Amino acid sequence: MAGPVPVASSLSDIYTVDAIGTQAKRWNNLLARFQTIYGQPAEFVARSPGRVNIIGEHIDYSLYPVLPMAITADSLLAVSTNVASTNTKEGHYKIKIANVQDAKFPAHEFDIPYEAVDIDATVHEWTNYFKSGLKGALELLRKKHGNDFEPKSMQILMDGTVPAGGGLSSSAAFVSSSALAVMVANGEKTVDKTELTELAIVSERAVGVNSGGMDQSASVFSERGSALFVSFTPSLKARPVSFPKTNPELTFLIAQSFVTADKFVTGPVHYNLRVVECSLAAAYLNAVLNPPGTQLPSDASPLSVSLHGFHETYFALQEHSSGATKSKSTESQLEELVALTAEKLDKRDGYTREEIAAVLNISVDELNKKFTSRFPVRAEKFKLRQRALHVFSEALRVLKFMSLLEQQPTNTDDTSEYNAQLGDLLNQTQDSCRDVYECSCKEIDELCSIARKAGSYGSRLTGAGWGGCSVHLVPAGKVKAVREAWEREYYSKLDLSEEQKEAAVVVSKPGSGSAVYLVDDKPGPVVVDDRDRGSEVY
Ligand code: NG1
């Protein structure tokens, strides 16, 4: 799956057939608006999609594998580098950036010095996401071309259809497409998918969120028709995974809760706090279970020490001291870690900074410096037991889900039992997110229980949680019943606009990842393959 980001020659290279009509209109509108705003055509469009996570929630930043898939909704950046330099400050380049939703996201113009991109993460400003992609891309370009590299000026028009704060990863879609746009604008003929993903992961942290790597990987690497198994160690890898043919056929439904969860604003008590708790749990378990003086490896997780790092160190030392020649399976290691966590981290109401610092044999100041200074968190106590239990058990569920997919169902005439096993793992994830990791909310819990009653095999939150979206594994024949139940018991009670009603539930097919579309050599409307053109002329 590694290799360059594809250059699409037609929209049929990017979208599934059912989406082409709507997307062609949207793309043509974007290119026409670009011409109106900047008085010249765009040279290319950089595209990265949102994602839905099937299983593996809140474990990417502990470096355990996850199973997301890309969706149709995406971030598009139409770009031209033909910018008049007349009023650009000396030693600077110009970025003009506008959004098709200009009332909500006002246009900006920045003169940026060659040497540094300044991002004020304390201000919640939509263009920060572009700037963070810009910053990361320039770091990579400097590594390739030397420190004297002079970035090109760009004028940009953005169109994003991934709902912000909806758990479908609008931020990763925006940051990845921004970084891709900057690379192409600065003359890179090919952009390596792994390099783009890695830089997008690090870039997003510049906006104030201690992000894991799942979203950026799903956004960049996904292939149409497949989910994506993403692993983070020893290095970032992604591979497509297909679902076996089942009877009844399986459908993924994504349902919005319309509770907006803003990771940036709530980070200190939600997302960033969980990242800190997981790293503290890793350090604590290392201190109580490994020989004195054992150092955890510094890794690619946001705070450089992770539960996965502890996991590997613990079993490597165990094997070494027992002289074992054969490693235990990862499943049995995770089971053992669940049991050890329950025993060693026995304080259910959490641990104070003083208590943790004493076990780590460091001062509270040192603890704060190492774990809570990068991104501020607000907490009296850290729930190390619950967080580690969720992470180890969720990592185990991902492996069980994968092994079910690889096994294939035995009775192909009726796979109800097999479908139910897949669904059951999703339901267990939801229970753990709600009760142990505390990242659900009552609206998501309600959507899940309504869906299950109406026939869903498995229902859970997807993404960071605390609102946003839910994902449901539903037999094709029950999709209508589930949708009607939500309408009756949930959506009809909210005050929703027509647009919101339409976007509330989507049947999701796995979509493709990042792509570049060069407008240069195809003046006029965007190209759609003949076979998909139908009667409409685009
Ligand atoms: P959302 O907020 O849904 O895009 C976030 C993180 C992921 C992962 C999930 C929880 C970012 C950009 N994304 O997803 O890496 O940790 O929460 O599984 O921070």
XYZ file of C-alpha atoms and ligand atoms in Angstrom:
557
model
C 0.000 0.000 0.000
C 2.991 2.237 0.325
C 3.902 4.303 -2.729
C 2.915 7.657 -4.155
C -0.413 9.458 -3.649
C -2.344 8.730 -6.869
C -2.944 11.396 -9.494
C -6.581 10.976 -10.531
C -7.458 11.534 -14.149
C -11.194 11.409 -13.576
C -13.593 11.638 -10.652
C -14.359 7.958 -11.204
C -10.849 7.274 -9.880
C -11.883 8.887 -6.602
C -15.565 8.258 -5.872
C -17.934 5.303 -6.006
C -20.416 5.342 -8.889
C -23.360 6.410 -6.737
C -21.481 9.519 -5.558
C -20.192 10.762 -8.927
C -23.195 12.918 -9.913
C -23.217 14.977 -6.723
C -19.435 15.188 -6.571
C -19.050 16.391 -10.177
C -21.426 19.297 -9.457
C -19.518 20.112 -6.289
C -16.106 20.026 -8.007
C -17.316 22.172 -10.888
C -18.722 24.664 -8.412
C -15.388 24.741 -6.561
C -13.407 25.385 -9.744
C -15.861 28.044 -10.958
C -15.765 29.825 -7.586
C -11.982 29.690 -7.650
C -11.977 31.470 -11.007
C -14.397 34.119 -9.685
C -12.467 34.768 -6.465
C -8.922 34.769 -7.847
C -9.579 35.761 -11.483
C -7.705 32.717 -12.822
C -8.194 28.946 -12.948
C -6.955 26.544 -10.262
C -3.948 24.430 -11.246
C -4.836 21.365 -9.199
C -7.071 19.996 -6.460
C -5.711 18.096 -3.436
C -8.222 15.749 -1.823
C -8.288 13.789 1.453
C -11.346 12.055 2.925
C -12.789 11.679 6.409
C -13.027 8.257 7.986
C -15.171 6.085 10.147
C -13.462 3.813 12.616
C -14.840 0.273 12.645
C -12.983 -0.966 15.711
C -9.963 0.092 17.803
C -11.060 3.226 19.654
C -8.643 5.418 21.583
C -5.791 2.987 21.175
C -3.863 4.513 18.264
C -2.005 6.921 20.556
C -0.998 3.939 22.674
C 0.370 2.524 19.375
C -2.015 -0.444 19.020
C -3.442 -1.314 15.571
C -6.865 -0.025 14.485
C -9.359 -0.769 11.692
C -10.891 2.357 10.078
C -12.154 3.001 6.548
C -12.363 6.160 4.452
C -15.745 7.699 3.627
C -16.943 9.759 0.660
C -17.044 13.065 2.570
C -13.734 14.874 2.134
C -11.668 18.026 2.134
C -10.835 19.558 -1.261
C -8.249 22.288 -1.773
C -8.218 23.952 -5.189
C -4.858 25.663 -5.622
C -2.926 27.994 -7.875
C 0.652 29.173 -7.337
C 0.334 32.007 -9.802
C 0.272 34.752 -7.165
C 1.384 38.311 -7.908
C 4.329 39.106 -5.642
C 3.889 42.910 -5.821
C 2.812 43.516 -2.225
C 4.403 40.481 -0.539
C 6.897 41.455 2.199
C 10.584 40.803 1.526
C 11.636 37.296 2.670
C 8.012 36.189 2.852
C 5.571 34.242 0.700
C 1.860 34.801 0.456
C -0.982 32.447 1.343
C -4.466 33.522 0.289
C -7.054 31.112 1.591
C -10.845 31.152 1.212
C -13.637 28.658 1.874
C -16.769 27.945 -0.165
C -18.653 28.441 3.112
C -17.339 31.969 3.412
C -19.852 33.182 6.019
C -18.752 30.488 8.465
C -15.075 30.376 7.502
C -13.895 33.862 6.445
C -11.093 34.315 3.913
C -7.582 35.265 5.082
C -4.355 36.475 3.569
C -1.030 35.794 5.285
C 2.516 36.924 4.548
C 4.605 34.134 6.050
C 8.380 34.406 6.617
C 10.406 31.752 4.758
C 11.884 30.292 7.894
C 8.866 29.665 10.208
C 5.109 29.126 10.219
C 3.590 30.665 13.296
C 0.462 28.908 14.612
C -1.367 30.301 17.607
C -2.907 27.122 19.021
C -4.694 29.121 21.725
C -6.939 30.716 19.089
C -9.551 28.499 17.500
C -9.223 29.569 13.859
C -10.085 27.396 10.830
C -6.946 28.306 8.884
C -4.762 26.855 11.693
C -5.415 23.429 10.170
C -4.056 24.594 6.832
C -1.072 26.189 8.555
C -0.279 23.006 10.426
C -0.244 21.046 7.132
C 1.897 23.810 5.631
C 4.347 23.673 8.526
C 4.747 19.904 8.333
C 5.088 19.868 4.550
C 7.743 22.599 4.635
C 9.754 20.680 7.219
C 9.774 17.709 4.852
C 10.627 19.880 1.833
C 13.537 21.411 3.776
C 14.809 17.952 4.661
C 14.737 17.077 0.967
C 15.963 20.324 -0.576
C 17.981 21.978 2.174
C 17.307 24.819 4.588
C 17.395 27.533 1.917
C 14.278 26.175 0.301
C 11.919 29.060 -0.553
C 8.213 28.097 -0.387
C 5.887 29.168 -3.183
C 2.987 31.561 -2.657
C -0.412 29.907 -2.984
C -4.020 30.902 -3.432
C -6.465 28.343 -2.180
C -10.176 27.645 -2.102
C -11.334 24.951 0.296
C -14.491 22.877 0.289
C -14.968 20.429 3.168
C -17.915 18.062 3.515
C -16.760 16.145 6.612
C -18.829 17.602 9.464
C -16.585 19.366 11.997
C -16.689 17.838 15.482
C -18.700 14.930 14.115
C -16.235 12.136 14.875
C -15.478 11.553 11.191
C -12.147 13.252 11.313
C -12.625 16.509 9.483
C -9.385 17.813 10.973
C -7.217 14.986 9.629
C -8.861 15.316 6.202
C -8.111 19.054 6.205
C -4.530 18.730 7.496
C -3.650 15.862 5.125
C -5.123 17.636 2.081
C -3.328 20.855 3.100
C 0.039 19.133 3.425
C -0.538 17.379 0.092
C -1.471 20.708 -1.557
C 1.692 22.368 -0.250
C 3.898 19.518 -1.495
C 2.368 19.640 -4.995
C 2.374 23.457 -5.115
C 6.087 23.367 -4.333
C 6.862 21.187 -7.305
C 6.840 17.657 -5.844
C 5.831 15.455 -8.747
C 5.182 12.489 -6.486
C 4.204 12.539 -2.825
C 4.934 9.417 -0.812
C 1.893 8.196 1.159
C 3.876 7.172 4.232
C 5.758 10.493 4.339
C 2.514 12.426 3.913
C 0.784 10.460 6.689
C 3.664 10.791 9.112
C 3.949 14.507 8.581
C 0.157 14.969 8.880
C 0.173 13.133 12.232
C 2.879 15.359 13.671
C 1.387 18.482 12.048
C -1.980 18.016 13.647
C -0.377 18.157 17.064
C 0.581 21.769 16.235
C -3.121 22.708 16.410
C -3.273 21.759 20.077
C -4.458 18.154 19.980
C -2.283 15.270 21.083
C -3.528 13.237 18.142
C -2.935 9.551 17.396
C -2.272 8.423 13.817
C -5.388 6.547 12.782
C -7.250 9.328 11.001
C -4.392 10.567 8.876
C -3.517 6.971 7.874
C -7.123 6.214 6.900
C -7.381 9.496 5.024
C -4.207 8.974 3.003
C -3.953 5.202 2.499
C -7.519 3.938 2.075
C -8.528 2.007 -1.016
C -12.034 1.887 -2.358
C -13.967 -1.201 -1.247
C -11.700 -2.125 1.699
C -11.268 -1.292 5.341
C -7.714 -0.500 6.436
C -5.668 -2.292 9.084
C -3.256 0.322 10.417
C -0.349 -0.625 12.662
C 2.099 1.839 14.173
C 5.039 -0.287 15.272
C 7.834 -0.929 14.456
C 6.831 1.619 11.781
C 3.606 2.942 10.286
C 2.003 0.345 7.986
C -1.444 0.085 6.427
C -3.034 -2.772 4.516
C -6.473 -3.187 2.963
C -8.826 -5.690 4.579
C -11.957 -6.935 2.896
C -15.093 -8.191 4.544
C -16.151 -11.729 3.597
C -19.396 -12.306 1.746
C -22.120 -12.830 4.309
C -25.749 -13.826 4.305
C -27.498 -11.649 5.451
C -25.310 -9.037 3.773
C -23.722 -6.496 6.121
C -24.052 -2.726 5.892
C -22.338 -0.013 7.893
C -24.609 2.830 8.941
C -23.185 6.037 10.356
C -25.517 8.067 12.530
C -24.851 11.587 13.809
C -25.774 12.414 17.371
C -25.675 16.158 16.656
C -23.786 16.633 19.891
C -20.747 18.599 18.759
C -17.578 17.557 20.474
C -14.741 19.957 19.893
C -11.473 18.169 20.702
C -9.570 21.418 20.782
C -11.841 23.128 23.318
C -12.460 20.087 25.540
C -8.939 18.647 25.177
C -7.815 19.430 28.754
C -10.586 17.309 30.275
C -11.256 14.816 27.483
C -8.946 13.835 24.623
C -5.611 15.240 25.768
C -6.281 14.071 29.318
C -6.833 10.514 28.070
C -3.514 10.662 26.200
C -1.781 11.752 29.405
C -3.541 9.085 31.480
C -2.467 6.337 29.058
C 1.174 7.457 29.099
C 1.113 7.758 32.896
C -0.383 4.266 33.118
C 2.473 2.954 30.946
C 5.080 4.594 33.196
C 3.337 3.373 36.368
C 3.031 -0.234 35.166
C 6.669 -0.124 34.101
C 7.649 1.025 37.596
C 5.670 -1.648 39.427
C 6.094 -4.611 37.075
C 9.525 -4.283 35.486
C 12.896 -4.474 37.305
C 13.932 -1.191 38.997
C 15.596 1.218 36.598
C 13.900 -0.165 33.464
C 13.397 2.649 30.944
C 10.493 2.519 28.525
C 11.519 2.952 24.897
C 10.956 6.415 23.479
C 8.434 5.905 20.657
C 6.184 7.694 18.149
C 3.302 8.158 20.609
C 2.393 11.774 21.495
C 4.267 11.761 24.836
C 6.930 9.285 23.686
C 6.010 6.547 26.164
C 3.085 4.280 25.456
C 1.204 1.286 26.789
C 2.413 -0.611 23.739
C 5.994 0.273 24.630
C 5.393 -1.045 28.136
C 3.757 -4.204 26.699
C 6.787 -5.003 24.524
C 9.314 -4.241 27.235
C 7.491 -6.306 29.829
C 7.307 -9.475 27.724
C 10.825 -9.079 26.320
C 12.168 -8.966 29.896
C 9.957 -11.872 30.985
C 11.159 -14.028 28.112
C 14.739 -13.065 28.709
C 14.651 -13.942 32.404
C 12.781 -17.234 31.908
C 14.923 -18.240 28.930
C 11.737 -18.913 26.917
C 12.372 -19.640 23.268
C 8.836 -19.177 21.997
C 6.901 -15.949 22.476
C 3.346 -15.997 23.759
C 0.730 -14.949 21.222
C -0.195 -11.245 21.309
C -3.729 -12.268 22.327
C -2.530 -14.120 25.395
C -0.127 -11.299 26.257
C -3.008 -8.819 26.161
C -5.157 -11.088 28.317
C -2.339 -11.256 30.832
C -1.971 -7.472 30.788
C -5.677 -7.021 31.488
C -5.325 -9.265 34.553
C -2.108 -7.564 35.721
C -3.645 -4.113 35.349
C -6.680 -5.126 37.389
C -4.360 -6.369 40.121
C -1.646 -3.683 40.173
C -3.695 -0.575 39.439
C -6.320 -1.173 42.078
C -7.396 2.402 42.899
C -10.713 2.833 41.162
C -11.090 6.509 42.015
C -7.788 7.425 40.369
C -4.278 8.484 41.355
C -3.041 11.948 42.330
C 0.088 13.469 40.792
C 1.858 12.958 44.143
C 0.979 9.270 44.239
C 2.161 8.665 40.691
C 5.349 10.716 41.112
C 6.250 8.695 44.247
C 5.964 5.387 42.349
C 7.926 6.754 39.372
C 10.519 8.046 41.802
C 10.427 11.560 40.370
C 9.198 14.908 41.719
C 5.738 16.275 40.908
C 7.457 19.038 38.916
C 9.290 16.478 36.839
C 6.051 14.589 36.298
C 4.289 17.765 35.145
C 7.150 18.662 32.857
C 7.226 15.262 31.220
C 3.528 14.470 30.977
C 1.360 17.560 31.268
C 3.330 20.539 30.000
C 2.978 19.989 26.242
C -0.785 20.079 26.258
C -2.496 21.390 29.382
C -4.853 19.038 31.209
C -7.208 19.679 34.107
C -7.491 16.814 36.583
C -7.079 16.180 40.298
C -6.863 12.442 39.770
C -5.809 10.293 36.844
C -7.799 7.130 36.189
C -4.895 4.896 35.238
C -6.675 1.616 35.994
C -9.688 2.284 33.767
C -7.656 3.726 30.882
C -5.180 0.838 30.747
C -7.980 -1.721 31.044
C -9.780 -0.169 28.092
C -6.663 0.028 25.933
C -5.511 -3.576 26.497
C -9.022 -5.016 26.110
C -9.762 -2.913 23.006
C -6.458 -3.958 21.409
C -7.556 -7.548 22.027
C -10.963 -6.912 20.425
C -9.269 -5.566 17.279
C -7.264 -8.794 17.004
C -10.392 -10.901 17.544
C -12.266 -8.890 14.905
C -9.406 -9.321 12.434
C -9.191 -13.038 13.046
C -12.947 -13.374 12.419
C -12.523 -11.501 9.115
C -9.626 -13.725 8.140
C -11.407 -16.952 9.165
C -14.483 -16.370 7.000
C -17.866 -17.792 8.062
C -18.251 -21.571 8.034
C -21.886 -21.829 6.996
C -22.126 -19.539 3.977
C -25.909 -20.051 3.506
C -26.634 -18.361 6.799
C -23.905 -16.338 8.476
C -26.146 -14.838 11.173
C -24.039 -16.307 13.943
C -20.813 -15.030 12.396
C -22.367 -11.587 11.855
C -23.472 -11.550 15.471
C -19.925 -12.343 16.635
C -18.581 -9.341 14.719
C -21.380 -7.186 16.110
C -20.796 -8.405 19.626
C -17.213 -7.105 19.541
C -18.496 -3.668 18.491
C -21.001 -3.744 21.347
C -18.229 -4.626 23.800
C -16.245 -1.656 22.521
C -19.193 0.614 23.187
C -19.585 -0.759 26.727
C -15.913 -0.158 27.404
C -15.966 3.358 25.903
C -19.027 4.228 27.980
C -18.132 2.669 31.335
C -14.357 2.347 31.425
C -12.884 4.989 29.124
C -15.776 7.397 29.748
C -15.808 8.852 26.249
C -19.419 8.228 25.241
C -22.438 10.415 26.034
C -26.100 9.686 26.652
C -27.156 10.619 23.093
C -24.698 8.139 21.528
C -25.753 5.462 24.049
C -29.345 6.094 23.025
C -28.636 5.834 19.272
C -26.863 2.530 19.931
C -29.629 1.012 21.985
C -32.345 2.107 19.520
C -30.355 0.533 16.659
C -29.760 -2.728 18.499
C -33.457 -3.071 19.299
C -34.261 -2.515 15.620
C -31.864 -5.224 14.432
C -28.282 -3.888 14.451
C -25.680 -6.593 15.238
C -23.322 -4.103 16.788
C -23.464 -0.387 17.569
C -20.905 1.962 19.015
C -19.442 5.441 18.973
C -16.798 6.092 16.355
C -13.866 8.481 16.670
C -13.040 10.434 19.764
C -16.586 10.317 21.185
C -18.211 12.641 23.751
C -20.751 13.232 20.973
C -20.133 13.075 17.238
C -20.972 9.951 15.278
C -21.893 6.358 15.862
C -21.320 3.337 13.623
C -23.646 0.353 13.285
C -23.257 -3.069 11.681
C -26.680 -3.795 10.285
C -28.066 -6.624 8.135
C -29.037 -5.102 4.761
C -32.671 -6.078 5.312
C -32.869 -4.150 8.579
C -31.424 -0.819 7.378
C -34.875 0.661 6.809
C -36.148 -0.473 10.211
C -33.110 0.995 11.998
C -33.432 4.318 10.173
C -37.142 4.525 10.991
C -36.522 3.736 14.638
C -33.930 6.539 14.892
C -36.273 8.981 13.204
C -39.139 8.041 15.532
C -37.230 7.797 18.780
C -34.323 10.237 18.360
C -34.170 12.650 15.421
C -37.832 13.728 15.530
C -37.186 15.034 19.040
C -34.389 17.378 17.884
C -34.858 20.653 16.103
C -33.018 19.824 12.876
C -32.756 21.724 9.602
C -33.584 19.925 6.339
C -29.862 19.761 5.595
C -29.132 18.175 8.985
C -31.940 15.674 8.542
C -30.461 14.605 5.243
C -26.961 14.232 6.692
C -28.093 12.485 9.898
C -27.639 8.915 8.661
C -25.417 7.645 5.878
C -24.910 4.187 4.507
C -21.183 4.028 4.233
C -19.148 2.170 1.655
C -15.369 2.089 2.067
C -13.974 4.930 -0.063
C -10.567 5.792 -1.506
C -7.846 7.875 0.135
C -5.908 11.037 -0.788
C -5.524 12.004 -4.425
C -4.348 14.874 -6.601
C -6.297 16.050 -9.639
C -4.400 18.218 -12.115
C -6.685 20.810 -13.674
C -3.963 22.232 -15.923
C -4.170 19.692 -18.677
C -7.966 19.433 -18.566
C -9.483 22.899 -18.913
C -13.248 23.141 -18.444
C -15.451 20.987 -16.226
C -13.975 18.106 -14.216
C -13.618 14.826 -16.038
C -15.929 11.944 -15.337
C -15.406 8.586 -17.045
C -17.843 7.873 -19.886
C -19.165 4.801 -18.156
C -20.305 6.897 -15.209
C -21.510 9.908 -17.127
C -25.148 8.793 -17.510
C -27.351 11.243 -19.344
C -26.016 14.358 -17.661
C -23.206 16.286 -19.304
C -20.705 17.636 -16.821
P -11.585 12.100 15.838
O -11.678 13.169 16.850
O -12.815 11.355 15.718
O -11.085 12.597 14.527
C -9.623 11.135 17.438
C -8.161 11.071 17.034
C -7.761 9.669 16.564
C -8.167 8.624 17.585
C -9.657 8.806 17.912
C -10.138 7.850 18.972
C -7.197 13.096 16.046
C -6.956 13.844 14.805
N -7.902 11.982 15.935
O -10.458 11.020 16.318
O -6.378 9.632 16.329
O -7.378 8.710 18.730
O -9.945 10.124 18.361
O -9.959 6.537 18.577
O -6.772 13.499 17.113
